[in-house]
Short mmCIF file of C-alpha atoms in Angstrom, two decimals:
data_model
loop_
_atom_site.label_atom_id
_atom_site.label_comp_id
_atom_site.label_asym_id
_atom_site.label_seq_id
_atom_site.Cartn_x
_atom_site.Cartn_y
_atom_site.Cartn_z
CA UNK A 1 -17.40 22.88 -52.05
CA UNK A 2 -18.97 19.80 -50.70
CA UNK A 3 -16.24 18.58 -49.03
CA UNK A 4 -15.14 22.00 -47.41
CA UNK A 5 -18.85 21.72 -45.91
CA UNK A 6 -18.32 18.24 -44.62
CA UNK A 7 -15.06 19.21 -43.22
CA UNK A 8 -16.64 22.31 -41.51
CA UNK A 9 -19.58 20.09 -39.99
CA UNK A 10 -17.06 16.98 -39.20
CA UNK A 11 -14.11 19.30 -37.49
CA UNK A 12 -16.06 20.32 -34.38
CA UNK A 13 -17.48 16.63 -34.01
CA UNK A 14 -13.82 15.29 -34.23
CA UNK A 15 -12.96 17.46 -31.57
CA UNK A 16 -15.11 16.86 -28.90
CA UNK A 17 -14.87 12.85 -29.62
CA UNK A 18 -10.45 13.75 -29.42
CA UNK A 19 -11.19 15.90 -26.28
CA UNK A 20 -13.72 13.18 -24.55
CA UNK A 21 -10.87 10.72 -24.15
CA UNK A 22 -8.52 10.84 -21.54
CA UNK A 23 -4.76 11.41 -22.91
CA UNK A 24 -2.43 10.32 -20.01
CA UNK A 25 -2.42 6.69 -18.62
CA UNK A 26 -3.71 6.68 -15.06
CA UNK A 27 -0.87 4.67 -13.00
CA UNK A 28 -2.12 1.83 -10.68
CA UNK A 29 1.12 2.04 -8.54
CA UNK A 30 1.63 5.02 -6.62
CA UNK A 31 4.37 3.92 -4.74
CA UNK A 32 6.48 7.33 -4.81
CA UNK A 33 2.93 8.82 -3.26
CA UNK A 34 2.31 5.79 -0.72
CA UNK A 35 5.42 4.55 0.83
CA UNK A 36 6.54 8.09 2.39
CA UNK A 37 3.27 7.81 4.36
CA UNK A 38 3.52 3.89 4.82
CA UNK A 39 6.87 4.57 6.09
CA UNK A 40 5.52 7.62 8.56
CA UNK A 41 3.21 5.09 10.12
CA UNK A 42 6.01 2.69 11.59
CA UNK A 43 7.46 3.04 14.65
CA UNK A 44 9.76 0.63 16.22
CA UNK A 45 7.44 -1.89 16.77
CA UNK A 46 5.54 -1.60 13.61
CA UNK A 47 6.35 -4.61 10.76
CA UNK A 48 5.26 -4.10 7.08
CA UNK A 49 4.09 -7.08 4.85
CA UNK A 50 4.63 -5.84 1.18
CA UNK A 51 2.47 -8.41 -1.33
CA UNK A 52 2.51 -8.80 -4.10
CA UNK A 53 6.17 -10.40 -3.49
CA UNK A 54 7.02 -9.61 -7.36
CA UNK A 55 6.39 -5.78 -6.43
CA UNK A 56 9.28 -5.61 -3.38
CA UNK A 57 11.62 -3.77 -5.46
CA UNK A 58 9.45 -1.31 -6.42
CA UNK A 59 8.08 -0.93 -3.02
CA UNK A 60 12.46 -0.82 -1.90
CA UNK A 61 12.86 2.07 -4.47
CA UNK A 62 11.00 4.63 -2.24
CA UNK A 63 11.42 3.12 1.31
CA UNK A 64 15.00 2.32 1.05
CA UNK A 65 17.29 3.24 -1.96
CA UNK A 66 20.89 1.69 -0.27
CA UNK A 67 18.08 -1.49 -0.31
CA UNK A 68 17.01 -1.36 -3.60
CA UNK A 69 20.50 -0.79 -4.95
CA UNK A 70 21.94 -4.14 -3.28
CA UNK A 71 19.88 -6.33 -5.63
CA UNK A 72 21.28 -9.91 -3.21
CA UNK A 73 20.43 -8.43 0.19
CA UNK A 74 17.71 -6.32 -0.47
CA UNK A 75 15.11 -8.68 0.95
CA UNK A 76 17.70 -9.19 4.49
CA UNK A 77 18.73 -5.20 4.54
CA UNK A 78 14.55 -4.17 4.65
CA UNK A 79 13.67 -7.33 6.99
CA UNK A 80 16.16 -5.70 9.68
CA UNK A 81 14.40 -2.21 9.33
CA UNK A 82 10.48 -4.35 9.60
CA UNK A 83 9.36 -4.64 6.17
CA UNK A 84 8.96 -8.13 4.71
CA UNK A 85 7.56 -9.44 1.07
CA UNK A 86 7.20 -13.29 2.15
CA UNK A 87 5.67 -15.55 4.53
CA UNK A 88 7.62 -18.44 3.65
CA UNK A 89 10.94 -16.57 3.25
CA UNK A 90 13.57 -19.38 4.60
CA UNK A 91 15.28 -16.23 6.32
CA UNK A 92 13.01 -13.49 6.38
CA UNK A 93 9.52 -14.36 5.93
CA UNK A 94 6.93 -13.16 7.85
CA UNK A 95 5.86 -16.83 9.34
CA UNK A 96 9.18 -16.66 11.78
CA UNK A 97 8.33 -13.39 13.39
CA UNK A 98 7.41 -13.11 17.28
CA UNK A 99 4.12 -11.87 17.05
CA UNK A 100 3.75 -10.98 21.24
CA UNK A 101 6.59 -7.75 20.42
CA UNK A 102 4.83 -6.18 17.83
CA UNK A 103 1.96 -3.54 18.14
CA UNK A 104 1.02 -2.91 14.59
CA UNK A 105 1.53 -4.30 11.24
CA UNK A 106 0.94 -2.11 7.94
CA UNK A 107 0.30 -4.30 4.96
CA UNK A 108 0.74 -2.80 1.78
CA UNK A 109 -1.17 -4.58 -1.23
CA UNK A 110 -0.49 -4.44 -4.85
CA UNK A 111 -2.39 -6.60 -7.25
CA UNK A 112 -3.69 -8.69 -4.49
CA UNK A 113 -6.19 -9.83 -6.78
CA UNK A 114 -3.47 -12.29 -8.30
CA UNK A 115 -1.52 -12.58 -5.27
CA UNK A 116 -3.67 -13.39 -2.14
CA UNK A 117 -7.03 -13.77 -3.89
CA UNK A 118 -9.00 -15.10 -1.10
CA UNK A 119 -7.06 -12.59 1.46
CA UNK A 120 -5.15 -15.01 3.30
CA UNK A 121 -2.94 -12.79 4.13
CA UNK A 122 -5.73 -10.77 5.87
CA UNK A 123 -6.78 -13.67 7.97
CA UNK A 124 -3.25 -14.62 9.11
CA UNK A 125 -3.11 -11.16 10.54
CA UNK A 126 -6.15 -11.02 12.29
CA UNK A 127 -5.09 -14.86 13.75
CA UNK A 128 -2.07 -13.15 15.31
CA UNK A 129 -4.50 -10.97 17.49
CA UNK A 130 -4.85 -7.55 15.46
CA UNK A 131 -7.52 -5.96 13.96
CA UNK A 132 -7.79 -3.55 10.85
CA UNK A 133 -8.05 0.64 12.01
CA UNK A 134 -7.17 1.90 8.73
CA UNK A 135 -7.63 1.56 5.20
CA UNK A 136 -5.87 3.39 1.70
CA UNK A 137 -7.20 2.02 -1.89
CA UNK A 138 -6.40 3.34 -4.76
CA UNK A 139 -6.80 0.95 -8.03
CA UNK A 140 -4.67 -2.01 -7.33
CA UNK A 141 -2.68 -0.55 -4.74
CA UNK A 142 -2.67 0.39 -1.10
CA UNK A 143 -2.34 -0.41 2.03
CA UNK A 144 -4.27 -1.53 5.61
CA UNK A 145 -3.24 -0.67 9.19
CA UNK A 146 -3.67 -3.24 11.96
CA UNK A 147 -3.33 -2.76 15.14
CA UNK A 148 -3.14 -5.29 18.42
CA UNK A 149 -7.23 -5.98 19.05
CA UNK A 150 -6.44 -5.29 22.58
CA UNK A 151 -5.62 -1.21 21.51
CA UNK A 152 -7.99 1.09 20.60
CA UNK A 153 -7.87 2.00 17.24
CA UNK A 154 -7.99 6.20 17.74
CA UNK A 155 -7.30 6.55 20.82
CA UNK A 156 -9.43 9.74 22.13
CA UNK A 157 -8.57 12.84 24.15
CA UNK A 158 -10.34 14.63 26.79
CA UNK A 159 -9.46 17.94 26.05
CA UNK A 160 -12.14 19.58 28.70
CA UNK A 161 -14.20 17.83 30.88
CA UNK A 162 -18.49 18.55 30.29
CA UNK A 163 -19.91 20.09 32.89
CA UNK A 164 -23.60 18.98 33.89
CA UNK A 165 -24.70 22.95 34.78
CA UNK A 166 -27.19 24.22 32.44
#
């Protein structure tokens, strides 16, 4: 009987410990969720920096799947359609772009805390004359919008003028 009682008391306490932790792994890259908006964002002249360079493919899975599939042109087929994953690329990093024909650059982080520690990245974009409007976190991934710093970053509408009768 003693043990029936201690398996009566303990049951209910097992429980709630089993129930307290969380079963399913949270992801930290939500690229099927992000790049469909990244992508939505870019217009002709719109570039996108993907870092961390190691994640490219991943980030080619959802943006362009003729991309991903070509494993030895992947990098050439998305630098025609804007998005690059390197700076120092010797033929498509983002170093050798013309900065003066492009209005907005998306850059989509993952893991940036092993990558571009000290934001770099960030600072080389705001050298090139742009400035950050928009901002997506979520755990180690997401992504920043810059735009030129001579644009406003929501432009507003006058929808009806205000009149000054009382």
């Amino acid at each position: 009987l003693k043990v029936s009682y201690k398996a009566v008391l303990l049951a209910p306490f097992l429980l709630v410990i089993a129930y307290s932790f969380t079963i399913t792994q949270e992801r930290e890259d939500e690229w099927k969720k992000m790049v469909p908006i990244v992508k939505k964002k870019q217009d002709k002249n719109t570039v996108i920096f993907v870092s961390a360079s190691y994640k490219f493919k991943d980030f080619a899975f959802y943006y362009d799947l003729e991309a991903f599939k070509n494993y030895t042109k992947s990098a050439e087929m998305l630098a025609k359609k804007g998005v690059f994953f390197s700076p120092d690329d010797q033929w498509c990093g983002w170093n050798k772009l013309n900065y003066d024909t492009i209005n907005k650059i998306i850059y989509v982080h993952s893991h940036a805390q092993f990558e571009d520690p000290e934001h770099a990245i960030e600072k080389f974009i705001i050298s090139k004359g742009f400035k950050e409007c928009d901002y997506y976190n979520r755990v180690n991934t997401g992504y920043a919008v810059y735009i030129r710093d001579t644009m406003d970053c929501y432009p507003v509408k006058l929808v009806k003028p205000i009149s000054n009768e009382k």
